[in-house]
XYZ file of N, CA, C and O in Angstrom:
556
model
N 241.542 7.368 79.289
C 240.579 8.054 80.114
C 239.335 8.368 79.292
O 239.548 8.946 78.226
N 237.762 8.015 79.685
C 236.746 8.679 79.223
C 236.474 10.032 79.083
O 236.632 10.719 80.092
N 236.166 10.477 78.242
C 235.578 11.918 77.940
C 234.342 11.826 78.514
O 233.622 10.873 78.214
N 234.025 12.545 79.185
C 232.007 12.839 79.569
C 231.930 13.411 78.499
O 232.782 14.159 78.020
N 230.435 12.969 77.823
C 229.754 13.234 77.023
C 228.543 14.663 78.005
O 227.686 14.689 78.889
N 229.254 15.599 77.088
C 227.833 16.737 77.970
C 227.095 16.868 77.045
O 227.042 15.969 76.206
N 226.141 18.262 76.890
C 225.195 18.752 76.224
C 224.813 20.249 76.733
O 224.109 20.310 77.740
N 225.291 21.656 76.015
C 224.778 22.420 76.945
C 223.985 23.109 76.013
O 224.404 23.244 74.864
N 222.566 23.701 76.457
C 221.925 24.686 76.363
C 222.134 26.029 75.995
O 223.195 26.251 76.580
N 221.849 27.021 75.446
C 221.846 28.333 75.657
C 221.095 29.276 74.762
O 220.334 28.906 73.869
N 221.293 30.182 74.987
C 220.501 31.531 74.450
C 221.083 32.831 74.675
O 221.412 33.053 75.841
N 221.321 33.902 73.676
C 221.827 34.747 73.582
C 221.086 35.736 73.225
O 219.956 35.430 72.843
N 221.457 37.196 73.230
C 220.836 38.372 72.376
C 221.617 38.577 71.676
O 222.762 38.686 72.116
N 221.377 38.717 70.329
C 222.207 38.907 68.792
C 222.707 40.685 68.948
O 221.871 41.499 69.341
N 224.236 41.154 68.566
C 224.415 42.469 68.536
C 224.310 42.752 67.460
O 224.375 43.954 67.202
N 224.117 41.852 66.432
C 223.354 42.449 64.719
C 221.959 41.912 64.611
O 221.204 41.547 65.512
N 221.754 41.948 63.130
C 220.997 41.187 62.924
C 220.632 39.947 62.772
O 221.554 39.208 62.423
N 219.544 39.421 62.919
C 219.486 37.589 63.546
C 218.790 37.533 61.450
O 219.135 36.584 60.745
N 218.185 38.290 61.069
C 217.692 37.909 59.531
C 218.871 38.214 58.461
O 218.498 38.106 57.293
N 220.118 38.547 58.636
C 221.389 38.938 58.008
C 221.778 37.488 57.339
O 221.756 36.511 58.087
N 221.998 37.377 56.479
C 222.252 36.009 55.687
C 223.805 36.012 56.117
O 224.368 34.992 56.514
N 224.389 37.166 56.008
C 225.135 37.224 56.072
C 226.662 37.330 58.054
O 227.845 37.189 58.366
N 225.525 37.606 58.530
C 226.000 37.084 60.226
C 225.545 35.683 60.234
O 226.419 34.992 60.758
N 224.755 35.142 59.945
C 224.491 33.717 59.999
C 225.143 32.499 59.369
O 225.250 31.356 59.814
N 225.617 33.110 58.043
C 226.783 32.304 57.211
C 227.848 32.764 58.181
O 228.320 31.713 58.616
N 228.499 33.813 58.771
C 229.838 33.908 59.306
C 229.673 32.634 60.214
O 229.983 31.472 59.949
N 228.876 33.359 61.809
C 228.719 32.404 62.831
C 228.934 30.693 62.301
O 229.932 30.027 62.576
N 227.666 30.160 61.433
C 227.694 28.791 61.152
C 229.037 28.181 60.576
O 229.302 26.984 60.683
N 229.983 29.237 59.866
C 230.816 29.030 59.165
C 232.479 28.462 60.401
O 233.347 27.591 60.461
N 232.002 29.697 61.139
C 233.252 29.596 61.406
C 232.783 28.181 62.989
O 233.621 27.363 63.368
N 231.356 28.270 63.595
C 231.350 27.189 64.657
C 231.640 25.939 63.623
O 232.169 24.946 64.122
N 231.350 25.922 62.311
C 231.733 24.463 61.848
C 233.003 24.097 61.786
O 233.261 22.992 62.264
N 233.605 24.528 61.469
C 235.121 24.646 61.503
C 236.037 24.622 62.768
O 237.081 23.994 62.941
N 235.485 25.327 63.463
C 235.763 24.749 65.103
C 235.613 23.852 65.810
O 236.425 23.344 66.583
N 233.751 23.377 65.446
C 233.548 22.742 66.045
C 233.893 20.902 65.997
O 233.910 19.976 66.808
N 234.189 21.145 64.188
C 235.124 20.175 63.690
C 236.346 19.511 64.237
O 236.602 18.312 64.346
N 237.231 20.856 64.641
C 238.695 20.587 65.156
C 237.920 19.698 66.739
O 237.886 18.523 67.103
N 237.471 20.812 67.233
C 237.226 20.145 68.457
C 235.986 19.202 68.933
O 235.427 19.190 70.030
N 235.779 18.578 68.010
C 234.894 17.612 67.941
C 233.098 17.523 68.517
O 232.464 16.639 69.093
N 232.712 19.007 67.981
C 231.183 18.856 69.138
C 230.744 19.104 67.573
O 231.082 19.375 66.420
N 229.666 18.768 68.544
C 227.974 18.572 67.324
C 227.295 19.771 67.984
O 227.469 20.429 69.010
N 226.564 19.772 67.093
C 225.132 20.736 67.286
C 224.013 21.701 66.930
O 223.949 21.392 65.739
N 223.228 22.493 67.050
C 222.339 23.463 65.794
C 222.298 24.740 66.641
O 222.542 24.815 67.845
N 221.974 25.658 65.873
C 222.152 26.974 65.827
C 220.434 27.639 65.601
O 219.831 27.478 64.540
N 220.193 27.939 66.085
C 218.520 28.789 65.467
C 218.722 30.340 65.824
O 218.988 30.733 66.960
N 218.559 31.176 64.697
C 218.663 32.659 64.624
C 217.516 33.297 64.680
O 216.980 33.419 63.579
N 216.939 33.756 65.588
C 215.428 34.462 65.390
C 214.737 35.493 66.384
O 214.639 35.195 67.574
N 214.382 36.387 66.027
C 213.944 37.551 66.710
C 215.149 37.849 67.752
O 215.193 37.524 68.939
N 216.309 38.695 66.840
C 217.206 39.387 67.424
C 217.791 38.201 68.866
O 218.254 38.668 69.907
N 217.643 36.703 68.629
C 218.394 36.296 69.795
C 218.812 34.900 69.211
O 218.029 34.231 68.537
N 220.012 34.524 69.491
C 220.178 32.905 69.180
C 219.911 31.902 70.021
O 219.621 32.097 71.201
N 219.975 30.950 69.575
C 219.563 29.541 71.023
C 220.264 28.272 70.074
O 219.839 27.752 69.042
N 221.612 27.979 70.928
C 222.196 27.172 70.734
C 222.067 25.723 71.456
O 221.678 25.578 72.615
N 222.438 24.726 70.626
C 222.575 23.150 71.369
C 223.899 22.687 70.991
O 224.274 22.557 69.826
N 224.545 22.460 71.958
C 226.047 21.696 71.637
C 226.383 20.419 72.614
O 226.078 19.962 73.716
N 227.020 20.211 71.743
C 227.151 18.861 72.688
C 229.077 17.925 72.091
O 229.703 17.566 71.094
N 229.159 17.990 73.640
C 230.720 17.371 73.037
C 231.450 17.017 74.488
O 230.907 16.854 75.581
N 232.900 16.949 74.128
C 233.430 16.391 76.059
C 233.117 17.580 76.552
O 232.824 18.571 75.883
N 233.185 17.487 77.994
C 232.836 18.321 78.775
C 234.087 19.328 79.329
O 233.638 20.345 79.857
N 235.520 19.247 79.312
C 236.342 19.748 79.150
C 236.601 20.525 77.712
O 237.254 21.528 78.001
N 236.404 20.495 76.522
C 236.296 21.152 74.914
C 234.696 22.050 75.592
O 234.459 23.099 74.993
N 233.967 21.782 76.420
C 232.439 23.123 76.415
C 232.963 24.043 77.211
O 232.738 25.210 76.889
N 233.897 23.756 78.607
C 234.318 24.730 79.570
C 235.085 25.572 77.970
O 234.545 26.565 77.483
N 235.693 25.275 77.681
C 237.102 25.936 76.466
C 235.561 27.039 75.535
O 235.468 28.260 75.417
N 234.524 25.826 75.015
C 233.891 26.733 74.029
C 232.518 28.213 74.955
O 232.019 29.227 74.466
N 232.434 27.822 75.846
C 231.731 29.141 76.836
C 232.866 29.934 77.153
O 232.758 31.112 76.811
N 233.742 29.666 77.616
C 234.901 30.877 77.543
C 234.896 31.786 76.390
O 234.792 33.004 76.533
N 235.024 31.118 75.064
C 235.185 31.591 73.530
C 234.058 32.770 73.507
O 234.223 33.974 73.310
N 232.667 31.927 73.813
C 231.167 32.297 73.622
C 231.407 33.985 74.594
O 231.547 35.065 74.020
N 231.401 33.833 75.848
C 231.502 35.105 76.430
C 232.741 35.961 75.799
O 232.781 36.974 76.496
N 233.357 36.009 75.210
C 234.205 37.001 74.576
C 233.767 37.290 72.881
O 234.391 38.130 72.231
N 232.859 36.651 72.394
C 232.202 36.684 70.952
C 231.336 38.252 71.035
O 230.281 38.498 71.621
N 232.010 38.954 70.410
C 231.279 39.933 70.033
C 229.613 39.942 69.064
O 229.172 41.002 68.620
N 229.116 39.045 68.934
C 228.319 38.666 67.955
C 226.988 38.434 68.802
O 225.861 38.096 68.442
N 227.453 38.698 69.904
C 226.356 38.194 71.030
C 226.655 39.057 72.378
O 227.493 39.926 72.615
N 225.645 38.473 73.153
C 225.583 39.354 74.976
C 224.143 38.707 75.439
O 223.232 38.279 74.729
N 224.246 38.779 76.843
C 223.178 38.137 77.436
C 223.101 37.089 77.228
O 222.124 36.509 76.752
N 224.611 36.417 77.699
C 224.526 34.618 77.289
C 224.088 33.866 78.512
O 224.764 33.855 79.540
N 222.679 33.093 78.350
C 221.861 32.797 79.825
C 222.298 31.193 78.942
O 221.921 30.835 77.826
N 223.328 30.371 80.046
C 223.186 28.860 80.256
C 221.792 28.371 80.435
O 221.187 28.862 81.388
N 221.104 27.410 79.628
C 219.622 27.235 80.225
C 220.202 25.675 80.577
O 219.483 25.303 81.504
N 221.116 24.652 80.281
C 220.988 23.980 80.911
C 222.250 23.015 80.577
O 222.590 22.976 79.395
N 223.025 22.179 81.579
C 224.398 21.614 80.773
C 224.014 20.437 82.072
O 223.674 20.373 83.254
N 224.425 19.414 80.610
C 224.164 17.730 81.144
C 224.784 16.736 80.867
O 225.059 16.424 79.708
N 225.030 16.233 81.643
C 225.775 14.644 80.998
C 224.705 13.593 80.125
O 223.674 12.973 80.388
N 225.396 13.743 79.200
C 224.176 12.804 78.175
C 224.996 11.611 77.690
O 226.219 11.691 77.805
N 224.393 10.396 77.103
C 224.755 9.172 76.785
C 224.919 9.363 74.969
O 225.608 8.705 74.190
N 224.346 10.081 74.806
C 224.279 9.769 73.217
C 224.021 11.066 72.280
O 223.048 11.749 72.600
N 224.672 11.425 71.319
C 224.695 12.857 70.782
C 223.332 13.114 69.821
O 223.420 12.319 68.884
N 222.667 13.552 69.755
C 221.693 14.231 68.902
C 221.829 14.953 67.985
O 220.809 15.106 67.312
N 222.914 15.607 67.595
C 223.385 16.078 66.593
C 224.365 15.815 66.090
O 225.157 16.606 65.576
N 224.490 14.119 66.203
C 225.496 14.145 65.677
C 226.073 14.377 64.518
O 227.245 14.750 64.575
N 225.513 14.246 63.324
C 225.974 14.621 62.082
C 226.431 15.598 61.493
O 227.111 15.573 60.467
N 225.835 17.224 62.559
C 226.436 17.701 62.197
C 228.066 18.477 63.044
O 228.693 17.857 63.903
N 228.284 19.242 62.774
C 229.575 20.316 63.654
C 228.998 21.339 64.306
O 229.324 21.854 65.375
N 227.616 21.732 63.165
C 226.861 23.072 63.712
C 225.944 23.111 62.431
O 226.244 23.505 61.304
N 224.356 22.433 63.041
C 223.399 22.950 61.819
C 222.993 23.794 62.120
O 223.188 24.330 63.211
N 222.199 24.235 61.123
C 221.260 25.747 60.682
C 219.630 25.188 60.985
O 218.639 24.760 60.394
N 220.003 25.437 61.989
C 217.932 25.328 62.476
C 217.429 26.438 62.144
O 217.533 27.534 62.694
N 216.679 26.024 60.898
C 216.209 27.347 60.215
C 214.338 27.125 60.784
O 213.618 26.126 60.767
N 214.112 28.359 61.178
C 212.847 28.578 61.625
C 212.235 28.386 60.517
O 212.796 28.246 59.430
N 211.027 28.367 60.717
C 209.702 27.988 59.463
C 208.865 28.636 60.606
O 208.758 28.555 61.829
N 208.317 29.334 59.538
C 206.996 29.813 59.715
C 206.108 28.889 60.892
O 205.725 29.609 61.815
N 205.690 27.358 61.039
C 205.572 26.703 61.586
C 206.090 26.402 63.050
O 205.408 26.308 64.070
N 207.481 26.271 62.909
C 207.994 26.606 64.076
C 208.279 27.539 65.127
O 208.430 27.468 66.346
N 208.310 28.693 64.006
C 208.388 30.644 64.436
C 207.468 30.554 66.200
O 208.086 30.804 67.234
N 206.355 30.263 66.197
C 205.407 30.023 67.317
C 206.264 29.676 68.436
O 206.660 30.421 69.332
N 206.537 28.208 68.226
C 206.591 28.100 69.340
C 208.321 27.993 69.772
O 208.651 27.028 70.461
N 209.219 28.840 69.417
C 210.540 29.336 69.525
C 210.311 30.981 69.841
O 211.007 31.682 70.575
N 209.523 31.245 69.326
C 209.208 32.608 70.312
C 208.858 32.489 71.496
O 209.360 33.279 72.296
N 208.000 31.586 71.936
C 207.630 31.370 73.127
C 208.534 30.756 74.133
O 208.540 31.204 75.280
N 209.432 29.586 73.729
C 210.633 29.427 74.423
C 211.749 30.976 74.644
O 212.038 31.446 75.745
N 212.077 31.366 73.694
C 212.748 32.701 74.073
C 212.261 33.502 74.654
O 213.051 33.999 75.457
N 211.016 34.053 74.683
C 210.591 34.748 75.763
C 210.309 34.215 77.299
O 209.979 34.808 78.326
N 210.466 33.427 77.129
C 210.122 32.471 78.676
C 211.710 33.028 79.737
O 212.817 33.161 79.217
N 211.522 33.190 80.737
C 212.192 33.501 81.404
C 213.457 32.151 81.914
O 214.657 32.119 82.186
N 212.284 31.150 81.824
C 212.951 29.716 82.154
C 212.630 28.809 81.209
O 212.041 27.797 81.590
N 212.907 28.949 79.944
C 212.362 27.859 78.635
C 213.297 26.632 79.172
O 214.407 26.487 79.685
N 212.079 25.756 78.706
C 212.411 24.283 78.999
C 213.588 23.590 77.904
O 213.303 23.409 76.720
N 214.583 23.329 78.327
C 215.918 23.256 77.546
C 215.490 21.319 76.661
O 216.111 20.756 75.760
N 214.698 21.017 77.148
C 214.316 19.870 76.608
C 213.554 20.124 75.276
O 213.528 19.389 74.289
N 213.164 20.887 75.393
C 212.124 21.605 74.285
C 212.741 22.216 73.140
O 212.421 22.055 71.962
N 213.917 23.135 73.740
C 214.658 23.868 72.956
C 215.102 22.753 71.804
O 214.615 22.747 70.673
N 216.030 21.880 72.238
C 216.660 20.520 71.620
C 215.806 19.784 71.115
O 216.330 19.070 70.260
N 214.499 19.570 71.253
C 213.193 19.281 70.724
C 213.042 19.865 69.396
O 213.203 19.267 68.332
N 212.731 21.044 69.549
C 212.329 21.966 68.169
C 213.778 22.098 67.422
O 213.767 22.089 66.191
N 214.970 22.215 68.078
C 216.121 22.257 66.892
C 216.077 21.173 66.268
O 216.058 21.109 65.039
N 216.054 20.174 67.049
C 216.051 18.681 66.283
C 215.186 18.420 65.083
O 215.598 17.816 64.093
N 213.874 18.937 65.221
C 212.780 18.965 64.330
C 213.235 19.686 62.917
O 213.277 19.324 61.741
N 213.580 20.985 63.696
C 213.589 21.702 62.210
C 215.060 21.815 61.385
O 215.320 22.661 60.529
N 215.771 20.961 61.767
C 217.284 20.458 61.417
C 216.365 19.062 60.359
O 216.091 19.145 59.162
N 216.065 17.869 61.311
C 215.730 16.877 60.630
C 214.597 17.437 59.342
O 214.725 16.664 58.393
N 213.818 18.249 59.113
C 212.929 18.725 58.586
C 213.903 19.066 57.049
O 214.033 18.571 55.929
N 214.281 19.884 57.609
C 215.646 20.384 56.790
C 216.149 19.333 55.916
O 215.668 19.187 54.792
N 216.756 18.853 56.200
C 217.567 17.925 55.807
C 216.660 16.863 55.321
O 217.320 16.071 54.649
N 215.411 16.526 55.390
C 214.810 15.767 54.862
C 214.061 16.410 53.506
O 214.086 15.814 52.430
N 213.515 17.463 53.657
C 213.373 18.161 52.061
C 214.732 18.749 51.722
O 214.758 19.979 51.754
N 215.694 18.229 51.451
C 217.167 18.029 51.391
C 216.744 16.942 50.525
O 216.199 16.883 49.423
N 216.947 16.540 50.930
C 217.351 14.634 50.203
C 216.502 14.167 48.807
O 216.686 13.053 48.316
């Protein structure tokens, strides 16, 4: 049997701090490790007290990981911005990167989070950027 390939969206309000090195190593730590077992990709961006996640994996393992998500104390105000059947993974390499804001990017990820209806294309846009960014002054 095929797995659907999804992709879902989201955004949260952080119940600590989003600049804590140390909530950000837990979270990344432990979605990698999960997200390992259960096979999804995806990035993480921590900023101004809210997260905005991209995951992507079968679509039966996302029903399992939004269940998880609404009982995570680490978060509240979890708004789905958008869940899709997609052909091909975008993150794939990793389990769960660290879309680390830059100064550069700070702009316009504030402006998606404050948006009432941020464009979830965008969101996955700018994680992608500042993941690949990453990882390229990496290398």
């Amino acid at each position: 049997m095929t797995k659907t390939l999804q992709r879902l969206v989201y955004r949260s309000t952080a119940t600590g701090s989003t600049t804590s090195l140390l909530n950000l190593v837990s979270i990344l730590g432990e979605s990698q490790r999960n997200n390992d077992r259960d096979e999804l990709t995806g990035a993480l961006a921590a900023h101004g007290g809210r997260y905005v996640q991209v995951v992507e994996g079968a679509a039966t393992t996302l029903d399992g990981l939004l269940r998880r998500l609404e009982r995570d104390p680490r978060h509240k105000d979890i708004k789905l911005l958008e869940r899709e059947n997609i052909a091909t993974r975008e993150f794939g390499r990793w389990a769960m990167a660290n879309a680390v804001v830059t100064p550069e990017a700070a702009p316009v990820l504030e402006e998606l989070m404050a948006s009432d209806f941020p464009s979830a294309a965008l969101i996955v846009e700018a994680l992608k950027a500042a993941v690949d960014l990453q990882h390229a002054e990496a290398a």
